[in-house]
Tab-separated table of C-alpha atoms and ligand atoms in Angstrom:
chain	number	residue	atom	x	y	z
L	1	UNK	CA	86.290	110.461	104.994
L	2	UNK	CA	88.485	107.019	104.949
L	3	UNK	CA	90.514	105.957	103.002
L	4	UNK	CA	89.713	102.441	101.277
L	5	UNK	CA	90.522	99.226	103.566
L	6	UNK	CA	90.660	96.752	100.244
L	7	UNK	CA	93.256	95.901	98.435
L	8	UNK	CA	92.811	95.200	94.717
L	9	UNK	CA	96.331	94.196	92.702
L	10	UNK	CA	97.535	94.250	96.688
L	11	UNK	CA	98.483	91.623	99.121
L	12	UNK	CA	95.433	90.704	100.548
L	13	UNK	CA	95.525	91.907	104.835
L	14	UNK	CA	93.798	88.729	105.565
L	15	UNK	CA	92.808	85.340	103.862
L	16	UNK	CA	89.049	84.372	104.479
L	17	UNK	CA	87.880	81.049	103.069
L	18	UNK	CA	91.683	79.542	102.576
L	19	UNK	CA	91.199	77.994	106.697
L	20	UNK	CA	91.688	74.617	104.703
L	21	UNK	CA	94.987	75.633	103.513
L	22	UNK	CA	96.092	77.205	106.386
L	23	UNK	CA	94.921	74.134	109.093
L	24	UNK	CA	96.969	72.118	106.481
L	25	UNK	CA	100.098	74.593	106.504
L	26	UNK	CA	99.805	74.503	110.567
L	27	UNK	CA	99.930	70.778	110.598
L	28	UNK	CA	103.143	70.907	108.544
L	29	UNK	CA	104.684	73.837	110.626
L	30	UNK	CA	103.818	71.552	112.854
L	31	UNK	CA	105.994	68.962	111.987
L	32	UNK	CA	108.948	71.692	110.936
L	33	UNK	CA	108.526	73.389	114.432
L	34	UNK	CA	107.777	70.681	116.933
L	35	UNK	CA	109.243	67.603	115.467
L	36	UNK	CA	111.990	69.341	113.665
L	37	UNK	CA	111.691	67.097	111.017
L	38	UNK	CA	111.891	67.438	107.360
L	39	UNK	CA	108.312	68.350	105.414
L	40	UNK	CA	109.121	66.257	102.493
L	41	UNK	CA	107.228	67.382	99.809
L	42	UNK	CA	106.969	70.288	98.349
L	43	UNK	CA	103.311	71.916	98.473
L	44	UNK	CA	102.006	73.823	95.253
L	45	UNK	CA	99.263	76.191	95.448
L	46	UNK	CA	97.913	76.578	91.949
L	47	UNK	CA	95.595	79.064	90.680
L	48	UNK	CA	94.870	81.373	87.276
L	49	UNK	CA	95.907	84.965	87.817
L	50	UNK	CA	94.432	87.040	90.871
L	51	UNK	CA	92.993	83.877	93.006
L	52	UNK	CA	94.898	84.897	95.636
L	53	UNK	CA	98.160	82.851	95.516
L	54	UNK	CA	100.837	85.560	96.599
L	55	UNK	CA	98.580	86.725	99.305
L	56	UNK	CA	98.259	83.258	100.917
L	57	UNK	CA	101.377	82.198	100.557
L	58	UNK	CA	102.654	85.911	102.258
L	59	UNK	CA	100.422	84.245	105.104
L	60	UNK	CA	102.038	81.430	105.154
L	61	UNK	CA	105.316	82.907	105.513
L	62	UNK	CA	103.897	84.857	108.380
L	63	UNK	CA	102.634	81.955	109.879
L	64	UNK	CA	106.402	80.512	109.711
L	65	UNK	CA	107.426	83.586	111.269
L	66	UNK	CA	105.403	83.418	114.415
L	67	UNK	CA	106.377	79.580	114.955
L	68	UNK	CA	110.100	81.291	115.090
L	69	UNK	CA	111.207	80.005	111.614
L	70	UNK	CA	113.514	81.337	109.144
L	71	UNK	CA	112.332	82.210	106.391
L	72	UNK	CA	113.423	83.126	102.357
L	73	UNK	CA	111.152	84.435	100.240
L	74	UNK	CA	111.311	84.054	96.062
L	75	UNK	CA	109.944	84.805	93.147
L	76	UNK	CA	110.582	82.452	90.324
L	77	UNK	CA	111.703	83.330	86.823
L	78	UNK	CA	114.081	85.864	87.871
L	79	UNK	CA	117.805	85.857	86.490
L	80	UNK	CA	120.120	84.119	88.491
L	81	UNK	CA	118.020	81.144	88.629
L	82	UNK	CA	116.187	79.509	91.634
L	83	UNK	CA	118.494	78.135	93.595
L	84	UNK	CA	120.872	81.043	93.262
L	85	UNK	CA	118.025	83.489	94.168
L	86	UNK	CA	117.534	81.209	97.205
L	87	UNK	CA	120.897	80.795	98.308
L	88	UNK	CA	121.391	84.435	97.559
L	89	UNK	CA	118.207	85.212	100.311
L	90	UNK	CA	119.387	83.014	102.685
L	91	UNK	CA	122.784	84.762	103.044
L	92	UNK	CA	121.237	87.976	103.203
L	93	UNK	CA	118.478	87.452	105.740
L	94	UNK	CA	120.118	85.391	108.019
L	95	UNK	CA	121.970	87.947	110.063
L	96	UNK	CA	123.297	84.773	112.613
L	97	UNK	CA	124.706	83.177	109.535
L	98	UNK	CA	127.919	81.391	110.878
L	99	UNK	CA	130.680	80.230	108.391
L	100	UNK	CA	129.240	76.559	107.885
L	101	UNK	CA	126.518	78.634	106.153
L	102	UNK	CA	128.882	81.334	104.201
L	103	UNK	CA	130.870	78.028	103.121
L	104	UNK	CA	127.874	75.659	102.520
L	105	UNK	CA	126.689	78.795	100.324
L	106	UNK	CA	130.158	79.485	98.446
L	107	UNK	CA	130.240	75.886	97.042
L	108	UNK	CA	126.858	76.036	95.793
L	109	UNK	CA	127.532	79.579	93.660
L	110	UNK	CA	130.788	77.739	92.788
L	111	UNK	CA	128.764	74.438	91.678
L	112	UNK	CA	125.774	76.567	89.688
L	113	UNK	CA	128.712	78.445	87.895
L	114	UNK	CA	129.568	81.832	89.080
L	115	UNK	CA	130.137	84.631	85.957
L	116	UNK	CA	133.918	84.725	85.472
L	117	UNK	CA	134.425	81.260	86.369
L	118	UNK	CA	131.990	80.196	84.302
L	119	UNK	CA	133.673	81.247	81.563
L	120	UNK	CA	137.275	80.185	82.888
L	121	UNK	CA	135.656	76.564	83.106
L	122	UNK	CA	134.168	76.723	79.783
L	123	UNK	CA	130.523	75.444	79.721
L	124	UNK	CA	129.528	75.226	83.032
L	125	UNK	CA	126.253	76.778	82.744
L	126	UNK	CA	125.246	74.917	79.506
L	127	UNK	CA	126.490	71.772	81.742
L	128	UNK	CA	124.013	72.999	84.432
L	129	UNK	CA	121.251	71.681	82.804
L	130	UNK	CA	121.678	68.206	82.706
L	131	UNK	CA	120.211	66.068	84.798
L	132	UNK	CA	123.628	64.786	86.591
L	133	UNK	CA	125.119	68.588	87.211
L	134	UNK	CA	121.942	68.880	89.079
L	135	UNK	CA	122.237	66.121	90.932
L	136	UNK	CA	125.821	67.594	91.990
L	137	UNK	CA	124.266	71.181	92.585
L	138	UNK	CA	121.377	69.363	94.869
L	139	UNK	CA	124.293	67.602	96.746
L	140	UNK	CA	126.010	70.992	97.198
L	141	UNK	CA	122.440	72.633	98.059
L	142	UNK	CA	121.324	70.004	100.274
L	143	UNK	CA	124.516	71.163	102.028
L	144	UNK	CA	123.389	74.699	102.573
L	145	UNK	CA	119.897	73.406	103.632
L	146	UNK	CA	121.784	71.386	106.775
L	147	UNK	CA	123.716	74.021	107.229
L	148	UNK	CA	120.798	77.032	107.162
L	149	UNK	CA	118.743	74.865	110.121
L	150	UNK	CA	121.295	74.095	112.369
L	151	UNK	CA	119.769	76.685	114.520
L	152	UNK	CA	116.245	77.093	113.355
L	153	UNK	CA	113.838	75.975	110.963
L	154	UNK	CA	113.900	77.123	107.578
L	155	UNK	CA	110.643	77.818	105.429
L	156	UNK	CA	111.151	78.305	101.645
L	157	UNK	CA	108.249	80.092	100.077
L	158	UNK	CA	108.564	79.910	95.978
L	159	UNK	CA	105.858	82.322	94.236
L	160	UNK	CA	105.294	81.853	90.523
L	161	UNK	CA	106.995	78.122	90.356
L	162	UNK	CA	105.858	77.955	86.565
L	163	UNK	CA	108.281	80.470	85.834
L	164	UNK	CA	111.605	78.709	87.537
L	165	UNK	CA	114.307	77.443	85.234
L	166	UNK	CA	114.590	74.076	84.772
L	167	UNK	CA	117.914	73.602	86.255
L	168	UNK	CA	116.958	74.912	89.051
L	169	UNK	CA	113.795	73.404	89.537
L	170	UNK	CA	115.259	70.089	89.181
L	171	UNK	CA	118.124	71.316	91.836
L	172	UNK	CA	115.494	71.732	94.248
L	173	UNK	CA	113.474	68.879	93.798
L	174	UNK	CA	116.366	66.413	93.678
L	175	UNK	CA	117.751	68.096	96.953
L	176	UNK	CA	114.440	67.182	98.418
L	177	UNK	CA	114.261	63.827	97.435
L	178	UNK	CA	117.285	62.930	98.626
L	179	UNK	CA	116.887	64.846	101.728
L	180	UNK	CA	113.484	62.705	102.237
L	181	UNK	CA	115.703	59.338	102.547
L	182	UNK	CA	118.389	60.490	103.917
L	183	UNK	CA	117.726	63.864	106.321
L	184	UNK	CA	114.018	63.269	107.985
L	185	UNK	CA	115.707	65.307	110.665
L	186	UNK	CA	116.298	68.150	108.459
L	187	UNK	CA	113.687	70.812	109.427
L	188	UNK	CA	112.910	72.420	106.506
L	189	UNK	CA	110.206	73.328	104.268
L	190	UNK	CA	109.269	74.326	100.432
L	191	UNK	CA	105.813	76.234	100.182
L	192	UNK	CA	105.548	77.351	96.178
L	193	UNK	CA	102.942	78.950	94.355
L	194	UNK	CA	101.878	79.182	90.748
L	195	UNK	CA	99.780	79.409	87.868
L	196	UNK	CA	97.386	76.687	86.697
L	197	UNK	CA	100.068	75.156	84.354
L	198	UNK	CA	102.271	74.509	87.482
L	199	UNK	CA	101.923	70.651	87.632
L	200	UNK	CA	102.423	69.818	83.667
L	201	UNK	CA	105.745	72.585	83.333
L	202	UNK	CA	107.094	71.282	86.662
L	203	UNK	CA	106.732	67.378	85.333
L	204	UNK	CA	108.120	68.042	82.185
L	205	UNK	CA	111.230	68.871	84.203
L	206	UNK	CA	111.372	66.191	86.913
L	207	UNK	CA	110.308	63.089	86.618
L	208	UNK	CA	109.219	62.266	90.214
L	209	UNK	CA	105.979	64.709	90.245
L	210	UNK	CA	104.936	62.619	93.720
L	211	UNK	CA	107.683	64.424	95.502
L	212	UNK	CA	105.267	67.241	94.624
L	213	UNK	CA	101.714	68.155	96.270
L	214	UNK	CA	99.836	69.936	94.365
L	215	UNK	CA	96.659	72.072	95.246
L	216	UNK	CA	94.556	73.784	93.516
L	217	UNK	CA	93.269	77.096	94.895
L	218	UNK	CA	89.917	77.780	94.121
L	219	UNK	CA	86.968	80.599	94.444
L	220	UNK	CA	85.904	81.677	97.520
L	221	UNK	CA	82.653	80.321	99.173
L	222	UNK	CA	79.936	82.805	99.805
L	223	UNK	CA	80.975	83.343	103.299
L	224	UNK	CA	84.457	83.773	102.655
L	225	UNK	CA	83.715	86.719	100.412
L	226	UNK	CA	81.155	88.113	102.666
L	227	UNK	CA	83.926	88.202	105.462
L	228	UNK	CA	86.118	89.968	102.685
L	229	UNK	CA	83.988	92.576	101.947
L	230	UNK	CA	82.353	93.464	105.377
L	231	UNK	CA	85.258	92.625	107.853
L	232	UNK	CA	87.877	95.805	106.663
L	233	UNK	CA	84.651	97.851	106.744
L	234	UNK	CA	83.529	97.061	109.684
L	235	UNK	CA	87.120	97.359	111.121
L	236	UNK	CA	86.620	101.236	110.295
L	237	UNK	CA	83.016	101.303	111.653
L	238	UNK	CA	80.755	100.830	107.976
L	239	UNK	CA	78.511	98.774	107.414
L	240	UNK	CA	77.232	96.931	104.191
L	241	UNK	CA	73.188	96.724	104.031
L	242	UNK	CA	72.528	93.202	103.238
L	243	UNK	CA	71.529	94.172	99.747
L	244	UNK	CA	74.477	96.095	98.818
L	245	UNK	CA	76.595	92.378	100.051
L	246	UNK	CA	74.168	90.225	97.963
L	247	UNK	CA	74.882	92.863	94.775
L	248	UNK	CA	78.495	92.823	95.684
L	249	UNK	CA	78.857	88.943	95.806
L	250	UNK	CA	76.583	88.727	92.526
L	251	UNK	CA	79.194	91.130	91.034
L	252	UNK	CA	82.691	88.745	92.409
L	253	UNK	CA	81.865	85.890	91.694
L	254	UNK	CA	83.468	84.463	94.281
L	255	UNK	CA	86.976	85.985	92.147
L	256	UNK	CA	89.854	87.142	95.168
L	257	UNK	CA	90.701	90.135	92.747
L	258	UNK	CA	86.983	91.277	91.732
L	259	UNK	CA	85.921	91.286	95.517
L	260	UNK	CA	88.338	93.717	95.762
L	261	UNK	CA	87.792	95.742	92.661
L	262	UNK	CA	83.842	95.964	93.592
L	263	UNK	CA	84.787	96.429	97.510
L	264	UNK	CA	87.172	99.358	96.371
L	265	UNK	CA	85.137	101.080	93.860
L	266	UNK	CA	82.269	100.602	96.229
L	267	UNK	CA	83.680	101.969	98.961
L	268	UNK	CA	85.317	105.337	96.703
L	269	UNK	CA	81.570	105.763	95.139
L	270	UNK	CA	80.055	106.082	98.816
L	271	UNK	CA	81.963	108.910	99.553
L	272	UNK	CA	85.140	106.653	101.362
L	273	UNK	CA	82.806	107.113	104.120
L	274	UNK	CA	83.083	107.629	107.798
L	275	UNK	CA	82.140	106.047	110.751
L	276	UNK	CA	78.589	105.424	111.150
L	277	UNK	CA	77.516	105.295	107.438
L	278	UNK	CA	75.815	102.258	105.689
L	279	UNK	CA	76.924	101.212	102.067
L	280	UNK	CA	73.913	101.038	99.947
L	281	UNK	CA	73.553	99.140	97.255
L	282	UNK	CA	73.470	102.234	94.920
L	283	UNK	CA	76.990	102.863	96.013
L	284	UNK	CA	77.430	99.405	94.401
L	285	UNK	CA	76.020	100.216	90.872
L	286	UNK	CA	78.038	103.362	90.785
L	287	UNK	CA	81.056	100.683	91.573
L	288	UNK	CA	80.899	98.483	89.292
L	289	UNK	CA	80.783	100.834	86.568
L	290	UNK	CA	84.399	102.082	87.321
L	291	UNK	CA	86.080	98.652	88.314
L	292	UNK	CA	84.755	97.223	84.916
L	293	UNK	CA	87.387	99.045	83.211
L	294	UNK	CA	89.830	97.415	85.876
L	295	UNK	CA	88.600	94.232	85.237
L	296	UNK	CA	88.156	94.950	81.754
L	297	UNK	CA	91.780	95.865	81.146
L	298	UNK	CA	93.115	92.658	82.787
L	299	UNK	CA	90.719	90.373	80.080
L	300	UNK	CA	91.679	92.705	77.397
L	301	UNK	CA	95.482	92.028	78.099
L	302	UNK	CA	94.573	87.931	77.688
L	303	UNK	CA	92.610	88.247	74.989
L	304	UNK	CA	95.111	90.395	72.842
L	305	UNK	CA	97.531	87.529	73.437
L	306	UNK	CA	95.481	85.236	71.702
L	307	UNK	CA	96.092	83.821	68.166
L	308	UNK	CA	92.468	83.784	66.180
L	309	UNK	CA	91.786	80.229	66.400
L	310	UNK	CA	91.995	80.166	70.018
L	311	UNK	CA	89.923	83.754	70.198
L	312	UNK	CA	87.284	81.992	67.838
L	313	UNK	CA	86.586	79.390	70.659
L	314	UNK	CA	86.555	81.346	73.510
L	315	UNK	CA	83.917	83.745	71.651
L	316	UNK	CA	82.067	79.998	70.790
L	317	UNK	CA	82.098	79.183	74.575
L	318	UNK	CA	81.139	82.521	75.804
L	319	UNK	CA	77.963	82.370	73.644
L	320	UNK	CA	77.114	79.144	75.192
L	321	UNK	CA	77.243	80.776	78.490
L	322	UNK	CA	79.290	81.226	81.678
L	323	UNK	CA	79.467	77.520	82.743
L	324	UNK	CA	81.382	74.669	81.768
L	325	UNK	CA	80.978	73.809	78.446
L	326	UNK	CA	80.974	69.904	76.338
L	327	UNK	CA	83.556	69.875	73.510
L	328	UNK	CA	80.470	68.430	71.021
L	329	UNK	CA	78.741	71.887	71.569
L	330	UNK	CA	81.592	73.965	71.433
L	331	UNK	CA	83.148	72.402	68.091
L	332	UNK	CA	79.060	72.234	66.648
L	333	UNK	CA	78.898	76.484	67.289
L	334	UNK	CA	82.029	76.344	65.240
L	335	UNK	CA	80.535	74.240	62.676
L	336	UNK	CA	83.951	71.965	63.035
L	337	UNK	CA	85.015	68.568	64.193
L	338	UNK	CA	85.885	67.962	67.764
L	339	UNK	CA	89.308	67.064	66.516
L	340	UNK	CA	90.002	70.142	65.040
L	341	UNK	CA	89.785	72.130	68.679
L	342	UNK	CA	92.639	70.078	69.775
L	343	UNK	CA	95.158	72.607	69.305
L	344	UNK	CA	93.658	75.909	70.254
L	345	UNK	CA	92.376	73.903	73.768
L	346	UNK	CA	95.943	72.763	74.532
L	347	UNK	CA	97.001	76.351	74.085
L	348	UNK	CA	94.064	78.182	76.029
L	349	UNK	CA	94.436	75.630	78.768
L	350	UNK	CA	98.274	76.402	78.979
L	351	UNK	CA	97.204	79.888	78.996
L	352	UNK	CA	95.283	79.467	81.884
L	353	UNK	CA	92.207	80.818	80.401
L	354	UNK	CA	89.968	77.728	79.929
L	355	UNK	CA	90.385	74.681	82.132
L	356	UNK	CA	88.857	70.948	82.168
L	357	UNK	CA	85.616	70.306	84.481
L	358	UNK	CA	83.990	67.185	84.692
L	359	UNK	CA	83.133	64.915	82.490
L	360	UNK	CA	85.012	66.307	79.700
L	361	UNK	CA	83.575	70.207	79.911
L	362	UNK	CA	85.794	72.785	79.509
L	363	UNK	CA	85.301	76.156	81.178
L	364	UNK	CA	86.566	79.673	82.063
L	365	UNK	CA	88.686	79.641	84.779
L	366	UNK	CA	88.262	83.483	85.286
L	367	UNK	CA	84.993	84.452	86.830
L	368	UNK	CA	83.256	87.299	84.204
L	369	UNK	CA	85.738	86.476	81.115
L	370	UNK	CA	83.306	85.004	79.117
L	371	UNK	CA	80.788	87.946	79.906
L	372	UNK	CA	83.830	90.425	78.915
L	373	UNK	CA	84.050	88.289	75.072
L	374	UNK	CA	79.931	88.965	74.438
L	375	UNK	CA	80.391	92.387	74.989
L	376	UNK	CA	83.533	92.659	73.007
L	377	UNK	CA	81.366	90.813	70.290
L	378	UNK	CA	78.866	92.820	70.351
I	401	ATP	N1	91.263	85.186	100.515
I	401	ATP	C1	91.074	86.348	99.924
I	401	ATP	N2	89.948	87.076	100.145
I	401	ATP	C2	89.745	88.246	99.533
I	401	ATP	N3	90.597	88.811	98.680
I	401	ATP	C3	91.727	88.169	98.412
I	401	ATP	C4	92.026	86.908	99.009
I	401	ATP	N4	93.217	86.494	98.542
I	401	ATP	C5	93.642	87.446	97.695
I	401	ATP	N5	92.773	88.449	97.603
I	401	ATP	C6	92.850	89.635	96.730
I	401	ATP	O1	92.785	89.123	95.398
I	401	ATP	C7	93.683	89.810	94.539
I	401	ATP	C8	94.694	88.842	93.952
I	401	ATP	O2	95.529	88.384	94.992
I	401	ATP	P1	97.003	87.839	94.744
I	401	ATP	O3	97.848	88.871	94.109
I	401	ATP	O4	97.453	87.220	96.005
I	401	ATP	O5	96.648	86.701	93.660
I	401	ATP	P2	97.612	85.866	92.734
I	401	ATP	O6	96.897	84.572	92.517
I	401	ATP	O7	98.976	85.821	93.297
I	401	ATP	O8	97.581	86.708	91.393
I	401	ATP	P3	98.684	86.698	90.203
I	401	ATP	O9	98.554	85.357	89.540
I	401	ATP	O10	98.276	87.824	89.330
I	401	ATP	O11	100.034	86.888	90.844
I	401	ATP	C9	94.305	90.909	95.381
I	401	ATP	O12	93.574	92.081	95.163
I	401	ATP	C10	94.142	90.409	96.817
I	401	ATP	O13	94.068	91.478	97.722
I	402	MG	MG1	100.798	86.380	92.572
């Protein structure tokens, strides 16, 4: 008996079919490592929930790591704001931190309004969120950024960027901007993740959106998941028959969280089995019977936040099918104009549950969610 090598709702151990991401995150590490120069804009991985966004960008950090740079580590949305919860990191990770640094990092807290001054100042946070405090608080951050890569390079990996407050946001991405013209030789980096509304929240904050690349993270390719699934088994000595991998990969959909859940289950209905053993593709069926309720419970918790306008055209699409779907056939199964799905597709795409395709479509952006609404239906 072993115990399970996957990793559903975990980090993943390794990131097959993101080599695109990673030769481009080399290239730039590149740059941060070897050149010591400045990567000057800020890279955003963007994907619905449980593509795989935290795990890459933990590779990326690791990655950073073994080039020898420093790195900080946040996720967004937390209290003290962004830049606080960076400049907070920073002083606690960097053990060589000289004064510059303590300093640099003082003037910031002072700048973003520390509690107790705040209130001896008066408004300071309120004041924080205009557009010309933060382009004092970027002038005080940039300071800490010159200051933090004196000695090495520093990598700054934001998870869950959607969720940052504005102030901060627009901190950062004024700190970068004027780092860009004024402090190429800045080595530093900003690697962010977040969720498919990432571009449109971020742009509603900043105006300059180019200082921003965005990327969108998609399924993985056939391979990819193959890797996924057989690699951590083989690792341990078990093999997957070649039917049990096609029934598998029918199952995932090419979804980073589903390969998982099917891998797991798979692996826990074989009998978490030792060295030697083949998975068959009965241990498969038994699987994917227990990680429906997994996946289940994670479409549930979507659909329950839906208002019954938006739930009415998600059940339309479903019933069309899995695939991307024309707005004149959705809004005809509702027996409504094409106007009148305005609304509840602005909401389900902020949601993160449908997204455009081409040519107008619209579509699920979660692999199995429209199968999960016809059985609700039903
Ligand atoms: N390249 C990959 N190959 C196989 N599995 C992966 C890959 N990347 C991530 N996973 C797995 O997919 C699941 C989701 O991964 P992760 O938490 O990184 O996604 P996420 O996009 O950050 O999700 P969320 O939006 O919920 O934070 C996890 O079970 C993880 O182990
Ligand atoms: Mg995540």
């Amino acid at each position: 008996m072993q115990p399970s090598p996957y990793t559903p709702g975990e980090i993943a151990r390794a990131v097959p079919g993101r080599a695109h991401q990673l030769a481009e995150l080399d290239e730039r590490l590149s740059v941060l490592v070897d050149l010591r120069r400045l990567v000057g804009r800020i890279r955003v991985d963007h994907a619905a929930r449980g593509f795989g966004k935290t795990s890459l960008l933990r590779e990326y950090q690791r990655r950073a790591v073994l080039r020898g740079a420093n790195t900080v580590w946040v996720t967004a949305g937390e209290t003290p704001g962004l830049i606080r919860q960076i400049v907070d990191e920073l002083q606690r990770n960097d053990d060589t931190a000289g004064t510059a640094l303590r300093d640099r990092v003082d003037s910031v807290r002072l700048s973003l309004g520390v509690p107790g001054i705040a209130t001896a100042t008066g408004t300071f946070r309120a004041a924080a969120q205009d557009d010309e405090s933060a382009v004092t608080g970027a002038r005080a951050f940039e300071d800490v950024i010159r200051a933090a890569t004196a000695e090495r390079p520093l990598v700054i990996l934001v998870d869950e960027i959607q969720s940052a407050d504005a102030a901060g946001l627009r901190t950062l991405v004024y700190a970068w901007q004027h780092l860009q013209a004024e402090g190429a030789d800045v080595p530093a980096a900003v690697f962010a993740a977040g969720l498919l509304n990432a571009p449109e929240t971020i742009a509603e904050v900043v105006t300059f959106s180019e200082r921003l690349a965005y990327r969108p993270l998609g399924p993985l390719h056939r391979d990819a998941e193959e890797i996924a699934l057989v690699g951590p088994a083989r690792l341990l000595g078990v093999q997957w028959s070649p039917e049990a991998v096609d029934r598998a990969l029918t199952i995932a959909q090419g979804y980073p969280y589903s390969v998982q859940l099917i891998a797991d289950a798979t692996w826990t209905a074989a009998g978490r089995p030792d060295p030697g053993t083949i998975i068959d593709v009965r241990s498969v069926e038994l699987g994917q019977h227990s990680m429906q309720a997994d996946l289940d419970a994670l479409f549930r918790a979507r659909w329950s936040a839906c208002s019954n306008s938006e739930r009415r055209m998600l059940t339309a699409m479903a019933e069309l099918g899995d695939g991307p779907q024309s707005r004149s056939s959705i809004a005809a199964a509702l027996e409504t104009g094409t106007n009148q799905l305005s609304t509840p597709r602005a909401r389900l795409i902020d949601k993160g549950l449908v997204q455009p395709a081409d040519r107008g479509m619209l579509e699920f952006t979660i692999p199995g969610f429209a199968a999960f609404i016809r059985a609700e239906q039903s």
